[in-house]
């Protein structure tokens, strides 16, 4: 294990892991390649009762790593991502806590990009980073990647307007003092999801103007998209399950606006089938919506070097209304399978 430096690191990287033995070697390889000096960061991997070689892998890696790497094991009575993050946080030493997922891939300047923003924005308390879905060149991945890029773009735009709505726990950072000031996860520990967005909303409410989006290509975290439609729906239901627990009105208003616009377009087609004279108006509405989406998504996809995904706008629009309604209803009802566990 690397010798512990006398000075405290700037960043403590918190990673919740459950059965991630296949993915962690790649993430650790990426972290070892960071250009930020190793004395400026430490890595804490919290093992959420894995039944594979996750714990043994981290223990072995800590003996050889050129940076501070520690394994944190959860007590038997504690489970879930929030519990894992809290266990790691309690052992962390840095003023800034950076979160990513065990299945992510990171570029060598990932942490350096965070350090640059922290230096440029000394009053920052929360930083949302960009996430890109990777996968095979399939139709499913095209639609999933395009939708997800849109979510990242909307999240970044809302933060720029200081009306934060969404972020992603695979790539974010927050100041320890701000986390403690808003009570951390204390008021939402009963909700399995939401370790990212609930905190975003609370820190923005307590410290207006201190939330930032890290619009730096070097800061992109890449993670594999769900490989099947079933896996996609499970993931989206997990995300949607936290909607009813939002205390901030901005995310709910945005979700209703997006859902309403997409359902209205689908209903318009049905109405036009019954009254053909309305086709010009319905067609114009579709063109306006697709044009607005293309205008917004073009720079977002350019940032991710994925402008080729733009051609998926029309099929995504056609499928989006039933997809969003189904996911929203399932998320509101609650209950899903995740990491081999049944979650309510």
Coordinates of C-alpha atoms in Angstrom, one line a residue:
X1 CA 0.0 0.0 0.0
X2 CA 1.2 3.5 -0.8
X3 CA 2.6 5.4 2.2
X4 CA 0.1 7.8 3.7
X5 CA 1.0 11.4 3.0
X6 CA 1.2 13.9 5.8
X7 CA -1.1 16.4 4.2
X8 CA -4.8 15.6 3.7
X9 CA -5.9 14.8 0.2
X10 CA -8.2 17.1 -1.8
X11 CA -10.5 14.4 -2.9
X12 CA -11.8 11.2 -1.4
X13 CA -13.3 9.0 -4.1
X14 CA -16.2 7.0 -2.8
X15 CA -17.3 3.8 -4.7
X16 CA -20.1 1.6 -3.6
X17 CA -19.6 -1.9 -5.0
X18 CA -21.7 -5.1 -5.0
X19 CA -20.5 -8.1 -7.0
X20 CA -18.2 -5.9 -9.2
X21 CA -15.1 -8.1 -9.4
X22 CA -15.3 -8.2 -13.2
X23 CA -15.4 -4.4 -13.5
X24 CA -13.2 -3.0 -10.7
X25 CA -9.9 -3.9 -12.3
X26 CA -10.6 -1.6 -15.2
X27 CA -11.7 1.2 -12.9
X28 CA -8.7 0.9 -10.7
X29 CA -6.5 0.9 -13.8
X30 CA -8.1 4.2 -14.8
X31 CA -7.6 5.7 -11.4
X32 CA -4.0 4.7 -11.3
X33 CA -3.5 6.6 -14.6
X34 CA -4.9 9.9 -13.2
X35 CA -2.7 12.9 -13.9
X36 CA -3.6 14.5 -10.6
X37 CA -0.8 13.8 -8.1
X38 CA -1.6 10.7 -6.0
X39 CA -1.1 12.7 -2.8
X40 CA -4.2 14.7 -3.7
X41 CA -6.7 11.8 -3.7
X42 CA -7.6 8.6 -1.9
X43 CA -10.0 5.8 -2.9
X44 CA -12.5 4.1 -0.6
X45 CA -14.4 1.1 -2.0
X46 CA -17.3 0.0 0.1
X47 CA -18.2 -3.6 -0.4
X48 CA -22.0 -4.1 -0.1
X49 CA -22.0 -7.7 0.9
X50 CA -20.7 -9.0 -2.4
X51 CA -20.8 -12.8 -3.0
X52 CA -18.0 -12.7 -5.6
X53 CA -14.3 -11.8 -5.3
X54 CA -14.9 -8.0 -4.9
X55 CA -13.5 -7.7 -1.4
X56 CA -10.5 -10.0 -2.1
X57 CA -9.7 -8.1 -5.3
X58 CA -9.7 -4.7 -3.5
X59 CA -7.6 -6.0 -0.6
X60 CA -5.0 -7.4 -3.0
X61 CA -5.0 -4.2 -5.1
X62 CA -4.5 -2.0 -2.0
X63 CA -1.2 -3.9 -1.3
X64 CA 0.2 -2.9 -4.7
X65 CA -1.5 0.4 -5.6
X66 CA 0.5 3.5 -6.0
X67 CA -2.2 5.5 -4.3
X68 CA -4.2 5.3 -1.1
X69 CA -6.8 2.6 -1.6
X70 CA -8.9 1.2 1.2
X71 CA -11.7 -1.5 1.4
X72 CA -14.7 -0.6 3.6
X73 CA -17.0 -3.5 4.6
X74 CA -20.6 -2.9 5.6
X75 CA -22.0 -4.3 8.8
X76 CA -24.4 -7.1 8.4
X77 CA -27.4 -4.9 9.2
X78 CA -26.6 -2.3 6.5
X79 CA -27.2 -2.7 2.8
X80 CA -27.6 -0.6 -0.3
X81 CA -25.7 2.2 -2.0
X82 CA -26.4 4.9 0.4
X83 CA -25.3 2.8 3.3
X84 CA -22.1 1.9 1.4
X85 CA -21.4 5.6 0.5
X86 CA -21.9 6.6 4.2
X87 CA -19.6 3.9 5.4
X88 CA -16.9 5.1 3.0
X89 CA -17.6 8.7 3.8
X90 CA -17.1 8.1 7.6
X91 CA -13.5 6.9 6.8
X92 CA -12.7 9.6 4.2
X93 CA -10.3 12.4 5.0
X94 CA -10.7 14.9 2.2
X95 CA -12.9 18.0 2.1
X96 CA -14.3 17.0 -1.3
X97 CA -16.1 13.7 -1.9
X98 CA -16.1 12.4 -5.4
X99 CA -18.5 9.6 -6.4
X100 CA -18.4 7.2 -9.3
X101 CA -19.6 3.7 -10.0
X102 CA -17.6 0.5 -10.1
X103 CA -18.5 -0.2 -13.7
X104 CA -17.4 3.2 -15.0
X105 CA -14.4 4.0 -17.2
X106 CA -12.5 7.3 -16.6
X107 CA -10.1 9.3 -18.6
X108 CA -6.7 10.3 -17.2
X109 CA -7.7 13.9 -16.6
X110 CA -11.0 13.1 -14.9
X111 CA -9.9 14.2 -11.4
X112 CA -7.8 17.0 -12.7
X113 CA -10.9 18.5 -14.3
X114 CA -12.7 18.5 -10.9
X115 CA -9.6 20.1 -9.3
X116 CA -9.6 22.8 -11.9
X117 CA -13.3 23.7 -11.3
X118 CA -12.9 23.6 -7.5
X119 CA -10.0 26.1 -7.9
X120 CA -12.0 28.3 -10.2
X121 CA -15.2 28.2 -8.1
X122 CA -14.0 28.3 -4.5
X123 CA -17.7 28.6 -3.3
X124 CA -18.8 25.5 -5.1
X125 CA -20.5 22.9 -2.9
X126 CA -21.8 20.4 -5.5
X127 CA -20.5 19.4 -9.0
X128 CA -22.4 17.3 -11.5
X129 CA -20.2 15.5 -14.1
X130 CA -21.1 14.2 -17.6
X131 CA -21.9 10.5 -18.2
X132 CA -21.8 8.7 -21.5
X133 CA -23.4 5.4 -22.2
X134 CA -21.3 3.0 -24.2
X135 CA -22.3 -0.2 -26.0
X136 CA -22.6 -2.0 -29.4
X137 CA -23.8 -0.3 -32.5
X138 CA -27.4 -1.6 -32.1
X139 CA -30.7 0.1 -32.5
X140 CA -31.4 -0.3 -28.8
X141 CA -28.2 1.4 -27.8
X142 CA -28.8 4.2 -30.3
X143 CA -32.1 5.0 -28.6
X144 CA -30.9 4.5 -25.1
X145 CA -27.7 6.5 -25.6
X146 CA -29.6 9.4 -27.3
X147 CA -32.2 9.5 -24.5
X148 CA -29.5 9.5 -21.8
X149 CA -27.5 12.2 -23.6
X150 CA -30.6 14.3 -23.6
X151 CA -31.0 13.8 -19.8
X152 CA -27.4 14.8 -19.2
X153 CA -27.9 17.9 -21.4
X154 CA -31.1 18.9 -19.7
X155 CA -29.5 18.4 -16.3
X156 CA -26.5 20.6 -17.2
X157 CA -28.7 23.3 -18.7
X158 CA -30.9 23.4 -15.6
X159 CA -27.9 23.7 -13.4
X160 CA -26.6 26.6 -15.6
X161 CA -30.0 28.3 -15.0
X162 CA -29.6 27.6 -11.3
X163 CA -32.7 25.5 -11.3
X164 CA -31.2 22.0 -10.8
X165 CA -33.3 19.0 -11.6
X166 CA -31.1 16.0 -12.2
X167 CA -27.6 14.6 -12.0
X168 CA -26.0 11.1 -12.0
X169 CA -24.3 9.3 -9.1
X170 CA -21.8 7.8 -11.6
X171 CA -20.0 11.2 -11.8
X172 CA -20.4 13.9 -9.2
X173 CA -18.7 15.5 -6.2
X174 CA -19.8 17.5 -3.2
X175 CA -18.1 19.3 -0.3
X176 CA -18.2 17.4 2.9
X177 CA -19.3 20.4 5.0
X178 CA -22.2 21.0 2.6
X179 CA -23.2 17.3 2.9
X180 CA -23.2 17.5 6.7
X181 CA -25.0 20.9 6.7
X182 CA -28.0 19.5 4.8
X183 CA -28.2 16.2 6.8
X184 CA -26.7 14.0 4.1
X185 CA -29.0 11.1 3.3
X186 CA -30.8 11.2 6.7
X187 CA -34.2 12.1 5.4
X188 CA -34.2 9.7 2.4
X189 CA -32.4 6.6 3.6
X190 CA -35.7 4.7 3.2
X191 CA -35.6 5.3 -0.5
X192 CA -33.1 2.9 -2.2
X193 CA -32.4 5.3 -5.1
X194 CA -31.7 9.0 -5.1
X195 CA -28.2 9.2 -3.5
X196 CA -27.5 11.8 -6.2
X197 CA -30.5 14.0 -6.9
X198 CA -32.0 14.4 -3.4
X199 CA -28.6 15.7 -2.3
X200 CA -28.4 18.0 -5.3
X201 CA -31.7 19.5 -4.5
X202 CA -31.0 20.0 -0.8
X203 CA -27.6 21.6 -1.3
X204 CA -29.0 23.9 -3.9
X205 CA -31.8 24.9 -1.5
X206 CA -29.3 25.5 1.3
X207 CA -26.5 27.1 -0.7
X208 CA -28.0 28.8 -3.8
X209 CA -25.6 29.4 -6.6
X210 CA -23.1 26.7 -5.4
X211 CA -24.1 23.9 -7.8
X212 CA -22.1 23.6 -11.0
X213 CA -22.0 21.3 -14.0
X214 CA -18.5 20.2 -15.1
X215 CA -18.7 20.7 -18.9
X216 CA -15.3 19.3 -19.6
X217 CA -14.7 16.4 -22.1
X218 CA -11.9 15.2 -19.8
X219 CA -14.4 14.7 -17.0
X220 CA -16.7 12.3 -18.9
X221 CA -17.4 9.0 -17.1
X222 CA -18.3 6.2 -19.5
X223 CA -20.5 3.3 -18.4
X224 CA -22.1 0.4 -20.3
X225 CA -25.7 0.9 -21.3
X226 CA -28.3 -1.8 -20.3
X227 CA -27.8 -4.6 -22.8
X228 CA -31.4 -5.7 -23.1
X229 CA -34.8 -4.0 -23.0
X230 CA -35.6 -5.8 -19.8
X231 CA -32.5 -4.5 -18.1
X232 CA -33.2 -1.0 -19.4
X233 CA -36.7 -1.0 -18.0
X234 CA -35.5 -2.2 -14.6
X235 CA -33.0 0.6 -14.5
X236 CA -35.4 3.3 -15.5
X237 CA -38.1 2.0 -13.0
X238 CA -35.4 2.2 -10.3
X239 CA -34.7 5.8 -11.3
X240 CA -38.4 6.7 -11.5
X241 CA -39.1 5.2 -8.1
X242 CA -37.7 8.3 -6.4
X243 CA -39.9 10.8 -8.2
X244 CA -42.7 10.7 -5.6
X245 CA -40.2 11.6 -2.9
X246 CA -38.9 14.8 -4.4
X247 CA -39.2 17.8 -2.2
X248 CA -38.0 20.2 -4.9
X249 CA -40.8 21.2 -7.4
X250 CA -38.4 21.8 -10.4
X251 CA -37.8 18.1 -11.3
X252 CA -41.6 17.3 -11.0
X253 CA -42.5 20.2 -13.2
X254 CA -39.9 19.2 -15.8
X255 CA -41.0 15.6 -15.8
X256 CA -44.6 16.6 -16.3
X257 CA -43.7 19.0 -19.1
X258 CA -41.7 16.4 -21.0
X259 CA -44.3 13.7 -20.5
X260 CA -47.2 16.0 -21.5
X261 CA -45.5 17.2 -24.7
X262 CA -44.7 13.6 -25.8
X263 CA -48.1 12.3 -25.0
X264 CA -49.8 15.2 -26.7
X265 CA -47.9 14.4 -29.9
X266 CA -48.9 10.7 -29.8
X267 CA -52.6 11.7 -29.1
X268 CA -52.4 14.2 -32.0
X269 CA -51.7 11.3 -34.4
X270 CA -54.7 9.4 -33.1
X271 CA -56.9 12.5 -33.5
X272 CA -55.6 13.2 -37.0
X273 CA -56.4 9.6 -38.0
X274 CA -60.0 10.3 -37.0
X275 CA -60.1 13.8 -38.5
X276 CA -57.6 13.9 -41.5
X277 CA -58.1 17.7 -41.9
X278 CA -55.9 18.1 -38.8
X279 CA -52.9 16.3 -40.3
X280 CA -51.1 19.6 -41.3
X281 CA -51.4 20.9 -37.7
X282 CA -50.2 17.6 -36.2
X283 CA -47.4 17.4 -38.7
X284 CA -46.3 20.9 -37.9
X285 CA -46.3 20.1 -34.2
X286 CA -44.1 17.0 -34.8
X287 CA -41.7 19.1 -37.0
X288 CA -41.4 21.8 -34.3
X289 CA -40.7 19.2 -31.6
X290 CA -38.2 17.3 -33.6
X291 CA -36.5 20.5 -34.7
X292 CA -36.3 21.8 -31.1
X293 CA -34.9 18.5 -30.0
X294 CA -32.3 18.5 -32.7
X295 CA -31.3 22.1 -31.9
X296 CA -30.8 21.2 -28.3
X297 CA -29.2 17.8 -28.7
X298 CA -26.7 18.7 -31.5
X299 CA -24.2 20.5 -29.2
X300 CA -24.7 17.9 -26.4
X301 CA -24.0 15.0 -28.8
X302 CA -21.1 17.1 -30.2
X303 CA -19.6 17.3 -26.7
X304 CA -19.9 13.5 -26.5
X305 CA -18.6 13.0 -30.1
X306 CA -21.9 11.2 -30.9
X307 CA -23.6 13.4 -33.4
X308 CA -24.4 10.3 -35.5
X309 CA -27.1 9.5 -32.9
X310 CA -29.2 12.4 -34.2
X311 CA -30.9 10.2 -36.8
X312 CA -32.5 8.3 -33.9
X313 CA -34.7 11.3 -32.9
X314 CA -37.7 10.2 -35.0
X315 CA -37.9 6.6 -33.8
X316 CA -37.3 7.7 -30.2
X317 CA -40.1 10.2 -30.5
X318 CA -42.5 7.6 -31.7
X319 CA -41.6 5.2 -28.9
X320 CA -41.2 7.7 -26.1
X321 CA -44.8 8.3 -25.0
X322 CA -45.7 4.6 -24.2
X323 CA -42.2 4.0 -22.8
X324 CA -42.4 7.0 -20.4
X325 CA -45.9 6.2 -19.3
X326 CA -45.1 2.6 -18.5
X327 CA -41.9 3.5 -16.6
X328 CA -43.6 6.3 -14.7
X329 CA -46.4 4.1 -13.6
X330 CA -44.1 1.3 -12.6
X331 CA -41.9 3.7 -10.7
X332 CA -44.8 5.3 -8.9
X333 CA -46.0 1.8 -7.8
X334 CA -42.5 1.0 -6.5
X335 CA -40.7 -2.3 -6.2
X336 CA -38.0 -3.7 -8.5
X337 CA -35.1 -6.1 -8.6
X338 CA -31.5 -4.7 -8.4
X339 CA -28.2 -6.4 -7.8
X340 CA -30.0 -9.6 -6.9
X341 CA -32.2 -7.9 -4.3
X342 CA -35.9 -7.1 -4.2
X343 CA -36.2 -3.4 -3.4
X344 CA -39.3 -1.5 -2.3

